Short mmCIF file of C-alpha atoms and ligand atoms in Angstrom, two decimals:
data_model
loop_
_atom_site.label_atom_id
_atom_site.label_comp_id
_atom_site.label_asym_id
_atom_site.label_seq_id
_atom_site.Cartn_x
_atom_site.Cartn_y
_atom_site.Cartn_z
CA MET A 1 17.74 36.19 5.07
CA LYS A 2 15.45 37.45 7.83
CA THR A 3 12.03 35.84 7.51
CA LYS A 4 9.18 38.27 8.21
CA ILE A 5 6.27 37.04 10.27
CA PHE A 6 2.86 38.33 9.20
CA THR A 7 -0.06 37.84 11.53
CA GLY A 8 -2.93 40.04 10.39
CA LYS A 9 -5.06 40.50 7.32
CA GLU A 10 -3.55 43.98 6.89
CA ASP A 11 -0.11 42.39 6.43
CA LEU A 12 -1.34 40.67 3.29
CA ILE A 13 -0.68 43.82 1.27
CA GLN A 14 3.00 43.45 2.11
CA ALA A 15 2.90 39.71 1.55
CA ALA A 16 1.38 40.22 -1.89
CA ARG A 17 4.06 42.78 -2.70
CA ILE A 18 6.75 40.22 -1.90
CA ILE A 19 5.08 37.75 -4.29
CA ASN A 20 4.96 40.43 -7.00
CA GLN A 21 8.65 41.18 -6.47
CA GLY A 22 9.54 37.53 -7.01
CA GLY A 23 9.89 36.51 -3.36
CA LEU A 24 8.69 33.53 -1.32
CA VAL A 25 5.78 33.68 1.13
CA ALA A 26 4.44 30.72 3.11
CA PHE A 27 0.71 30.84 3.82
CA PRO A 28 -2.02 28.68 5.37
CA THR A 29 -4.50 26.65 3.35
CA GLU A 30 -7.19 24.31 4.65
CA THR A 31 -4.99 21.27 3.90
CA VAL A 32 -1.38 22.14 4.80
CA TYR A 33 0.73 25.31 4.68
CA GLY A 34 1.99 26.21 1.21
CA LEU A 35 5.23 27.89 0.10
CA GLY A 36 4.16 30.42 -2.50
CA ALA A 37 5.74 32.28 -5.40
CA ASP A 38 4.36 33.95 -8.54
CA ALA A 39 3.56 30.90 -10.70
CA LEU A 40 4.28 32.82 -13.91
CA ASN A 41 7.69 34.12 -12.80
CA GLU A 42 10.38 31.53 -13.59
CA GLU A 43 12.99 33.00 -11.33
CA ALA A 44 10.60 33.19 -8.38
CA VAL A 45 9.47 29.58 -8.88
CA GLY A 46 13.12 28.52 -9.05
CA LYS A 47 13.57 29.85 -5.51
CA ILE A 48 10.88 27.46 -4.22
CA PHE A 49 12.87 24.46 -5.43
CA GLN A 50 16.01 25.88 -3.86
CA ALA A 51 14.49 26.70 -0.48
CA LYS A 52 12.84 23.29 -0.12
CA GLY A 53 15.64 21.27 -1.66
CA ARG A 54 13.02 19.91 -4.05
CA PRO A 55 13.95 17.90 -7.16
CA GLY A 56 13.30 19.96 -10.30
CA ASP A 57 11.12 17.30 -11.95
CA ASN A 58 8.54 17.45 -9.16
CA PRO A 59 5.84 19.87 -10.40
CA LEU A 60 4.04 22.43 -8.26
CA ILE A 61 0.35 23.09 -7.64
CA VAL A 62 -0.83 26.49 -8.87
CA HIS A 63 -3.31 28.22 -6.56
CA ILE A 64 -6.01 30.62 -7.72
CA SER A 65 -8.53 32.78 -5.87
CA ARG A 66 -11.54 32.44 -8.17
CA PRO A 67 -12.68 29.54 -10.35
CA SER A 68 -12.61 31.71 -13.49
CA GLU A 69 -8.85 32.27 -13.07
CA ILE A 70 -8.24 28.71 -14.28
CA GLY A 71 -8.65 30.23 -17.75
CA GLN A 72 -5.20 31.83 -17.37
CA LEU A 73 -3.63 28.40 -17.05
CA THR A 74 -5.54 26.10 -19.40
CA SER A 75 -7.68 26.73 -22.45
CA LYS A 76 -10.32 24.00 -22.63
CA LEU A 77 -12.60 23.15 -19.72
CA SER A 78 -14.55 19.91 -20.07
CA ALA A 79 -18.12 19.66 -18.74
CA ASP A 80 -16.88 17.26 -16.04
CA LEU A 81 -14.22 19.70 -14.92
CA VAL A 82 -16.75 22.53 -14.67
CA ALA A 83 -19.11 20.32 -12.64
CA LEU A 84 -16.32 19.30 -10.25
CA ILE A 85 -15.16 22.90 -9.82
CA ASP A 86 -18.74 23.90 -9.01
CA GLN A 87 -19.05 21.18 -6.44
CA PHE A 88 -15.65 21.19 -4.73
CA TRP A 89 -13.99 24.62 -5.05
CA PRO A 90 -12.86 26.24 -2.93
CA GLY A 91 -11.58 23.00 -1.42
CA PRO A 92 -8.99 20.22 -1.21
CA LEU A 93 -9.22 19.00 -4.82
CA THR A 94 -6.44 19.67 -7.37
CA PHE A 95 -6.95 19.15 -11.10
CA ILE A 96 -4.25 18.24 -13.60
CA VAL A 97 -5.08 19.85 -16.95
CA LYS A 98 -3.24 20.68 -20.19
CA LYS A 99 -1.24 23.86 -19.63
CA LYS A 100 -1.22 27.06 -21.67
CA PRO A 101 2.18 28.12 -23.05
CA GLU A 102 2.19 31.05 -20.59
CA VAL A 103 2.74 28.65 -17.68
CA PRO A 104 6.51 28.23 -17.36
CA ARG A 105 7.95 24.70 -17.57
CA ILE A 106 9.75 25.16 -14.27
CA THR A 107 6.35 25.39 -12.55
CA THR A 108 5.18 22.11 -14.08
CA GLY A 109 8.46 20.22 -13.70
CA GLY A 110 8.83 20.16 -17.49
CA LEU A 111 5.37 18.63 -18.11
CA ASP A 112 2.79 19.97 -20.56
CA THR A 113 0.13 19.73 -17.85
CA VAL A 114 -0.45 21.96 -14.84
CA ALA A 115 -1.96 21.27 -11.40
CA VAL A 116 -4.56 23.83 -10.27
CA ARG A 117 -6.50 24.36 -7.07
CA MET A 118 -8.56 27.02 -5.31
CA PRO A 119 -7.85 26.64 -1.57
CA ASP A 120 -10.54 27.10 1.07
CA ASN A 121 -8.84 29.54 3.39
CA PRO A 122 -9.61 33.28 3.59
CA LEU A 123 -5.96 34.35 4.09
CA ALA A 124 -4.82 32.26 1.12
CA LEU A 125 -7.58 33.59 -1.13
CA GLU A 126 -6.92 37.19 -0.15
CA LEU A 127 -3.17 36.81 -0.70
CA ILE A 128 -3.65 35.35 -4.19
CA SER A 129 -6.25 37.94 -5.11
CA ARG A 130 -4.09 40.85 -3.88
CA ALA A 131 -1.06 39.51 -5.73
CA GLY A 132 -3.20 39.43 -8.87
CA THR A 133 -1.32 36.39 -10.17
CA PRO A 134 -1.67 32.63 -9.68
CA ILE A 135 0.59 31.39 -6.87
CA ALA A 136 2.61 28.19 -7.21
CA ALA A 137 2.85 26.50 -3.83
CA PRO A 138 4.07 23.10 -2.73
CA SER A 139 3.73 22.17 0.92
CA ALA A 140 5.91 24.52 3.01
CA ASN A 141 8.28 21.88 4.44
CA LEU A 142 11.82 20.94 3.59
CA SER A 143 11.66 18.25 0.93
CA GLY A 144 11.15 14.83 2.55
CA ARG A 145 9.90 16.18 5.91
CA PRO A 146 6.30 15.85 7.15
CA SER A 147 3.96 18.45 5.63
CA PRO A 148 3.34 21.47 7.88
CA THR A 149 -0.11 21.81 9.43
CA LYS A 150 0.82 24.66 11.81
CA ALA A 151 2.67 27.92 11.18
CA SER A 152 5.27 26.82 13.74
CA HIS A 153 6.08 23.80 11.54
CA VAL A 154 6.88 26.13 8.66
CA ARG A 155 9.15 28.18 10.86
CA GLU A 156 10.93 25.01 12.02
CA ASP A 157 11.82 24.08 8.45
CA LEU A 158 12.14 27.34 6.51
CA ASP A 159 13.05 30.18 8.89
CA GLY A 160 15.85 32.19 7.31
CA LEU A 161 15.30 30.57 3.90
CA ILE A 162 12.18 32.44 2.74
CA ASP A 163 10.95 36.04 2.78
CA ALA A 164 7.86 35.72 4.93
CA ILE A 165 5.38 33.45 6.71
CA VAL A 166 1.70 34.37 7.00
CA PHE A 167 0.71 32.96 10.40
CA GLY A 168 -2.82 31.58 10.28
CA GLU A 169 -4.72 28.94 12.16
CA ASP A 170 -3.79 25.29 12.24
CA CYS A 171 -4.89 23.56 9.04
CA ARG A 172 -8.40 22.15 9.22
CA VAL A 173 -7.85 19.09 6.99
CA GLY A 174 -4.24 18.17 7.79
CA ILE A 175 -3.32 16.14 4.69
CA GLU A 176 -2.74 17.49 1.19
CA SER A 177 -5.39 17.83 -1.49
CA THR A 178 -6.65 15.00 -3.66
CA VAL A 179 -4.83 15.22 -7.01
CA LEU A 180 -7.08 14.27 -9.95
CA ASP A 181 -5.66 13.92 -13.45
CA MET A 182 -8.24 15.28 -15.91
CA SER A 183 -5.76 15.69 -18.76
CA GLN A 184 -6.47 12.41 -20.55
CA GLY A 185 -9.29 9.84 -20.80
CA THR A 186 -10.67 8.46 -17.56
CA PRO A 187 -10.10 10.84 -14.63
CA ARG A 188 -7.42 9.34 -12.40
CA ILE A 189 -6.54 9.96 -8.77
CA LEU A 190 -2.78 10.46 -8.50
CA ARG A 191 -2.78 11.33 -4.81
CA PRO A 192 -5.64 10.44 -2.43
CA GLY A 193 -7.05 13.07 -0.08
CA VAL A 194 -10.21 13.82 1.88
CA ILE A 195 -12.22 14.28 -1.31
CA THR A 196 -12.71 10.67 -2.32
CA ALA A 197 -13.18 8.80 -5.60
CA GLU A 198 -16.79 8.06 -4.61
CA GLN A 199 -17.56 11.75 -4.11
CA ILE A 200 -16.03 12.60 -7.48
CA GLU A 201 -17.89 9.77 -9.24
CA ALA A 202 -21.18 11.01 -7.76
CA VAL A 203 -20.69 14.34 -9.57
CA ILE A 204 -19.46 13.16 -12.97
CA HIS A 205 -21.50 9.93 -13.14
CA ARG A 206 -18.59 7.85 -14.31
CA LYS A 207 -15.78 5.77 -12.88
CA VAL A 208 -12.62 7.35 -11.54
CA ALA A 209 -9.38 5.35 -11.74
CA LEU A 210 -6.71 5.10 -9.04
CA ASP A 211 -3.15 5.50 -10.27
CA SER A 212 -1.20 2.24 -10.40
CA SER A 213 1.22 3.58 -7.81
CA LEU A 214 -1.68 3.54 -5.32
CA LEU A 215 -3.28 0.24 -6.15
CA THR A 216 -2.37 -3.18 -7.41
CA GLU A 217 -4.70 -5.45 -9.38
CA ASN A 218 -5.26 -7.89 -6.52
CA LYS A 219 -6.20 -5.33 -3.94
CA GLU A 220 -8.41 -6.79 -1.23
CA GLU A 221 -10.88 -4.53 0.46
CA GLY A 222 -9.25 -2.71 3.35
CA SER A 223 -5.90 -4.41 2.94
CA LEU A 224 -2.55 -2.74 2.68
CA GLU A 225 -1.78 -4.90 -0.34
CA GLY A 226 -3.26 -2.10 -2.37
CA GLN A 227 -0.68 0.40 -1.22
CA LYS A 228 2.59 -1.30 -1.99
CA GLU A 229 5.23 0.52 -3.89
CA ASP A 230 4.99 -0.24 -7.55
CA SER A 231 7.83 -0.40 -10.04
CA SER A 232 5.81 1.26 -12.82
CA ALA A 233 6.40 4.99 -13.21
CA PRO A 234 3.97 6.98 -11.07
CA ARG A 235 2.12 9.72 -12.92
CA ALA A 236 2.45 12.30 -10.13
CA PRO A 237 6.21 12.70 -10.21
CA GLY A 238 6.26 13.78 -6.56
CA MET A 239 4.97 10.41 -5.40
CA LYS A 240 8.26 8.65 -6.13
CA TYR A 241 10.39 10.59 -3.66
CA THR A 242 10.95 9.82 0.03
CA HIS A 243 8.17 11.51 1.87
CA TYR A 244 7.11 12.72 5.24
CA ALA A 245 9.92 10.89 6.97
CA PRO A 246 10.30 11.48 10.70
CA ARG A 247 13.84 11.30 12.06
CA ALA A 248 13.01 8.15 14.01
CA GLU A 249 12.69 4.75 12.41
CA MET A 250 9.00 4.07 11.82
CA ILE A 251 7.09 0.81 11.60
CA VAL A 252 3.43 0.33 10.70
CA VAL A 253 1.66 -2.51 12.52
CA GLU A 254 -1.26 -3.95 10.55
CA GLY A 255 -3.94 -6.45 11.53
CA PRO A 256 -7.09 -6.82 13.62
CA ARG A 257 -7.36 -3.93 16.05
CA HIS A 258 -6.86 -5.82 19.34
CA LYS A 259 -3.85 -7.65 17.94
CA VAL A 260 -2.32 -4.42 16.69
CA LYS A 261 -2.64 -2.89 20.15
CA GLU A 262 -1.10 -5.96 21.78
CA GLU A 263 1.78 -6.12 19.34
CA ILE A 264 2.56 -2.42 19.72
CA GLU A 265 2.60 -2.84 23.52
CA ARG A 266 4.97 -5.78 23.15
CA LEU A 267 7.27 -4.02 20.71
CA LYS A 268 7.30 -0.96 22.94
CA LYS A 269 8.42 -2.97 25.98
CA VAL A 270 11.10 -4.86 24.08
CA ASN A 271 12.48 -1.65 22.62
CA GLU A 272 12.43 0.23 25.89
CA LYS A 273 14.37 -2.57 27.50
CA ILE A 274 17.22 -1.97 25.08
CA GLY A 275 17.16 1.76 25.80
CA ASN A 276 15.09 3.06 22.89
CA ASP A 277 12.75 6.00 23.38
CA VAL A 278 9.56 4.67 21.76
CA GLY A 279 6.72 6.68 20.22
CA VAL A 280 3.28 5.27 19.44
CA ILE A 281 0.73 6.57 16.94
CA LEU A 282 -2.62 4.88 17.40
CA PHE A 283 -5.82 6.60 16.28
CA GLU A 284 -9.33 5.84 17.48
CA GLU A 285 -10.99 3.20 15.38
CA GLN A 286 -12.78 4.65 12.31
CA ALA A 287 -11.75 8.21 13.27
CA PHE A 288 -10.38 8.94 9.82
CA ILE A 289 -10.97 12.69 9.73
CA GLU A 290 -9.20 13.13 13.08
CA ALA A 291 -6.36 10.90 11.89
CA ALA A 292 -5.94 13.09 8.79
CA HIS A 293 -5.99 16.20 10.93
CA ASP A 294 -3.39 14.97 13.43
CA PHE A 295 -1.04 12.69 11.52
CA PHE A 296 1.67 15.08 10.29
CA ALA A 297 1.65 17.05 13.55
CA LYS A 298 2.19 13.80 15.45
CA LEU A 299 5.21 12.92 13.32
CA ARG A 300 6.78 16.29 14.08
CA GLU A 301 5.96 15.89 17.78
CA MET A 302 7.84 12.58 17.77
CA ASP A 303 10.88 14.31 16.31
CA GLU A 304 10.67 17.09 18.86
CA LYS A 305 10.58 14.58 21.70
CA GLY A 306 13.61 12.82 20.23
CA LYS A 307 11.92 9.43 19.79
CA ASP A 308 14.19 6.72 18.39
CA ILE A 309 11.50 4.46 17.01
CA ILE A 310 7.80 4.91 16.21
CA PHE A 311 5.14 2.19 16.02
CA ALA A 312 1.99 3.27 14.18
CA GLY A 313 -1.25 1.29 14.11
CA ALA A 314 -2.59 0.88 10.57
CA LEU A 315 -6.12 2.18 10.06
CA SER A 316 -8.52 -0.50 8.91
CA TYR A 317 -10.07 1.85 6.44
CA ARG A 318 -13.48 1.47 4.94
CA ASP A 319 -13.52 4.82 3.23
CA GLY A 320 -11.36 7.01 1.03
CA VAL A 321 -10.20 9.27 3.83
CA GLY A 322 -8.72 6.34 5.73
CA PHE A 323 -7.07 5.23 2.49
CA ALA A 324 -5.55 8.71 2.08
CA VAL A 325 -4.14 8.72 5.62
CA MET A 326 -2.68 5.24 5.11
CA ASN A 327 -0.99 6.50 1.94
CA ARG A 328 0.90 9.04 4.08
CA MET A 329 1.54 6.63 6.94
CA LEU A 330 3.10 3.99 4.68
CA LYS A 331 5.29 6.54 2.94
CA SER A 332 6.48 7.96 6.27
CA ALA A 333 7.45 4.47 7.34
CA GLY A 334 9.19 3.75 4.04
CA TYR A 335 6.72 0.82 3.60
CA ASN A 336 8.09 -0.79 6.75
CA ILE A 337 5.13 -3.01 7.73
CA VAL A 338 4.67 -5.67 10.40
CA ARG A 339 1.57 -7.87 10.05
CA VAL A 340 -0.08 -9.52 13.06
O1 TXA B 401 -3.04 20.48 -0.39
C1 TXA B 401 -2.15 20.65 -1.21
O2 TXA B 401 -2.22 20.19 -2.35
C2 TXA B 401 -0.92 21.47 -0.77
C3 TXA B 401 -1.39 22.90 -0.48
C4 TXA B 401 -0.25 23.83 -0.21
O3 TXA B 401 -2.19 23.36 -1.54
N1 TXA B 401 0.09 21.44 -1.77
C5 TXA B 401 0.86 20.34 -2.02
O4 TXA B 401 1.82 20.51 -3.00
O5 TXA B 401 0.70 19.30 -1.45
P1 TXA B 401 3.03 19.50 -3.20
O6 TXA B 401 3.92 20.18 -4.16
O7 TXA B 401 3.61 19.12 -1.91
O8 TXA B 401 2.40 18.27 -3.93
C6 TXA B 401 2.00 18.38 -5.28
C7 TXA B 401 1.72 16.99 -5.86
C8 TXA B 401 3.02 16.26 -6.13
O9 TXA B 401 2.83 14.89 -5.83
C9 TXA B 401 3.21 16.50 -7.61
O10 TXA B 401 4.00 15.51 -8.21
C10 TXA B 401 1.79 16.50 -8.13
O11 TXA B 401 1.06 17.14 -7.11
N2 TXA B 401 1.67 17.29 -9.38
C11 TXA B 401 1.80 18.62 -9.54
N3 TXA B 401 1.68 18.96 -10.84
C12 TXA B 401 1.49 17.83 -11.54
C13 TXA B 401 1.31 17.51 -12.91
N4 TXA B 401 1.31 18.45 -13.84
N5 TXA B 401 1.13 16.22 -13.25
C14 TXA B 401 1.13 15.25 -12.30
N6 TXA B 401 1.28 15.49 -10.99
C15 TXA B 401 1.48 16.75 -10.58
MG1 MG B 402 4.62 18.14 -0.38
#
């Protein structure tokens, strides 16, 4: 298949036509690039799983262009949900809600809930609105690879496998949306993102829970203990699969900042001596937003440069954004952690 490259707003008419005909179009959002298909067309959604090599029980996020369109996907909106939509949409916050029967099971990985979000990107909103249908879109990478934050990343992974790519700017946020389960009882964060539990709590005036796959009971403030893999079944099915893995082996070095730097220097030297090409990922202290923005692009850069081994300095996070970046970093490294 020849993948069309669309670069202008005027191309969105064609892109929307492809969606309406059951094809696949990758497009930019503020978080990462998405791989879109008509969310209500089973056959079209099936092609997403095929192109990405994505397991069929990993549900997709459905993207809409106006808050009111959520009514096509779910029937009851709680007061909390309405308040959160008002505050955070368009933006990097996805809600899990009970689905209407019209939403095909293939879109929700067989679940009776659906994930919904209104992205904050003009090209994305125009594409969805022109298509006149909600668009299901996971991140536009091959399953298991780092999420794409530039159009060139999408091309790297999916050229020849999908109908078109809408080339937009590099993604502003750089990590995927916060996923918040609003389908039962206490709202629960299933995947952390740049919209934090504290920000959500400030709007709904009640506690938000973190899914057990993200936290353990004895979590100490700022410690990685809270982000160990957990044997209990995660509620966001996607969280259980290998994620974001660079081709190189990756190791996270955790500890006080100066010690982390020293240890990475030492490990680098030792590894270079035995002929390894070593990559280092070390963000400025407390620069969580920048870390989110750059992290996935850095992983891909390491692959491009053919690094054999990557040492990444753990962020000593004090806020939810740092926590969200560490979630990605630990997954990329397969929970390979050295403590100093
Ligand atoms: O920022 C984002 O969210 C990007 C852009 C393209 O919007 N999309 C994205 O989609 O990251 P994806 O498919 O890579 O991740 C979706 C996550 C997965 O962890 C999936 O398991 C979870 O959301 N999810 C989707 N529907 C769900 C549901 N009904 N119940 C629980 N988790 C769900
Ligand atoms: Mg993904």
